[in-house]
């Protein structure tokens, strides 16, 4: 196993809004950011209500991340105001628009869905 990586100093704007609907109160801890950084080969499990900031340290030229999402993301401002939702359906629409714009055709996306 790789040695722990010390997290560099970073400024994050903590979540300070109301508890999120549909998420158990004990899962949402306002102002909480993870105290660790993922390193190559590591993974994390994020239950509903987990609030964090995805950061890439200065000087990192390439970062590849695989997100396996089985629900949806709700993007919020620090005060809790929702600014967007992303799920499998919005991702499919985004992919269809991209495939159409590069000349492959929107229907091609559905060949990737089982």
C-alpha positions as MATLAB code, in Angstrom:
seq = 'XXXXXXXXXXXXXXXXXXXXXXXXXXXXXXXXXXXXXXXXXXXXXXXXXXXXXXXXXXXXXXXXXXXXXXXXXXXXXXXXXXXXXXXXXXXXXXXXXXXXXXXXXXXXXXXXXX';
ca = [
       0.000    0.000    0.000;
       1.246    3.485   -0.829;
       2.232    5.751    2.051;
      -0.320    8.398    3.064;
      -0.160   11.648    1.162;
      -0.309   14.818    3.207;
      -3.166   16.978    2.012;
      -1.925   20.373    0.842;
      -3.506   23.498    2.237;
      -6.600   24.366    0.232;
      -9.500   26.714    0.647;
     -12.916   25.167    0.295;
     -16.203   26.935    0.863;
     -18.041   24.680    3.298;
     -21.691   23.740    2.897;
     -23.756   25.748    5.350;
     -27.282   25.236    4.087;
     -30.226   23.377    5.542;
     -30.329   19.609    5.796;
     -31.024   18.001    2.447;
     -34.455   16.457    1.894;
     -34.518   12.691    1.661;
     -31.176   12.321    3.448;
     -30.988   11.063    7.017;
     -29.931   13.840    9.408;
     -26.998   11.860   10.742;
     -25.489   11.550    7.252;
     -25.148   15.286    6.590;
     -22.516   17.120    8.583;
     -22.382   20.785    7.511;
     -18.896   22.183    6.852;
     -17.322   18.733    6.616;
     -14.663   18.130    4.005;
     -12.778   14.856    3.821;
      -9.475   14.918    5.703;
      -7.707   12.718    3.160;
      -6.820   12.747   -0.514;
      -7.306    9.802   -2.807;
      -4.051    8.507   -4.243;
      -3.482    6.278   -7.291;
      -5.276    2.983   -6.788;
      -7.478    4.174   -3.928;
     -11.253    4.378   -3.851;
     -14.000    5.793   -1.695;
     -17.628    4.985   -1.006;
     -19.879    7.993   -0.603;
     -23.290    7.421    0.966;
     -26.246    9.708    0.211;
     -25.722   13.087    1.830;
     -21.933   13.066    1.550;
     -20.824   16.616    0.779;
     -17.350   17.342   -0.500;
     -15.261   19.224   -3.032;
     -13.410   17.385   -5.790;
      -9.920   18.869   -5.869;
      -6.825   18.148   -7.962;
      -3.557   19.353   -6.394;
      -1.457   21.996   -8.159;
       1.092   20.504  -10.525;
      -0.921   17.398  -11.368;
      -0.899   17.235  -15.159;
      -3.310   14.346  -15.602;
      -6.018   12.928  -13.380;
      -8.303   10.077  -14.379;
     -11.298    9.293  -12.194;
     -14.015    6.690  -12.611;
     -17.308    7.579  -10.971;
     -19.770    4.693  -10.604;
     -22.989    6.482   -9.751;
     -26.146    4.598   -8.847;
     -28.197    7.616   -7.847;
     -27.959   11.299   -8.580;
     -25.801   14.266   -7.679;
     -27.388   17.447   -6.413;
     -25.051   20.391   -6.864;
     -25.582   23.098   -4.241;
     -24.209   26.515   -3.383;
     -22.612   26.876    0.065;
     -25.926   28.197    1.415;
     -27.763   25.073    0.253;
     -29.390   26.571   -2.856;
     -29.612   23.791   -5.464;
     -27.994   24.705   -8.772;
     -28.316   21.448  -10.666;
     -28.998   17.740  -10.608;
     -27.111   15.121  -12.561;
     -28.146   11.507  -12.990;
     -28.021    8.778  -15.620;
     -30.720   10.512  -17.669;
     -28.986   13.908  -17.797;
     -25.691   12.149  -18.589;
     -27.315   10.294  -21.497;
     -28.716   13.568  -22.854;
     -25.287   15.214  -22.578;
     -23.658   12.267  -24.353;
     -26.296   12.307  -27.114;
     -25.721   16.027  -27.719;
     -21.946   15.492  -27.868;
     -22.155   12.500  -30.219;
     -24.497   14.470  -32.474;
     -22.164   17.496  -32.491;
     -19.145   15.418  -33.558;
     -21.036   13.663  -36.339;
     -21.508   10.221  -34.799;
     -25.225   10.703  -34.186;
     -27.199   10.801  -30.961;
     -28.626    7.299  -31.441;
     -25.154    5.752  -31.122;
     -25.210    6.410  -27.370;
     -27.973    3.857  -26.911;
     -25.660    1.121  -28.238;
     -23.603    1.635  -25.067;
     -26.570    1.031  -22.752;
     -27.294   -2.525  -21.634;
];
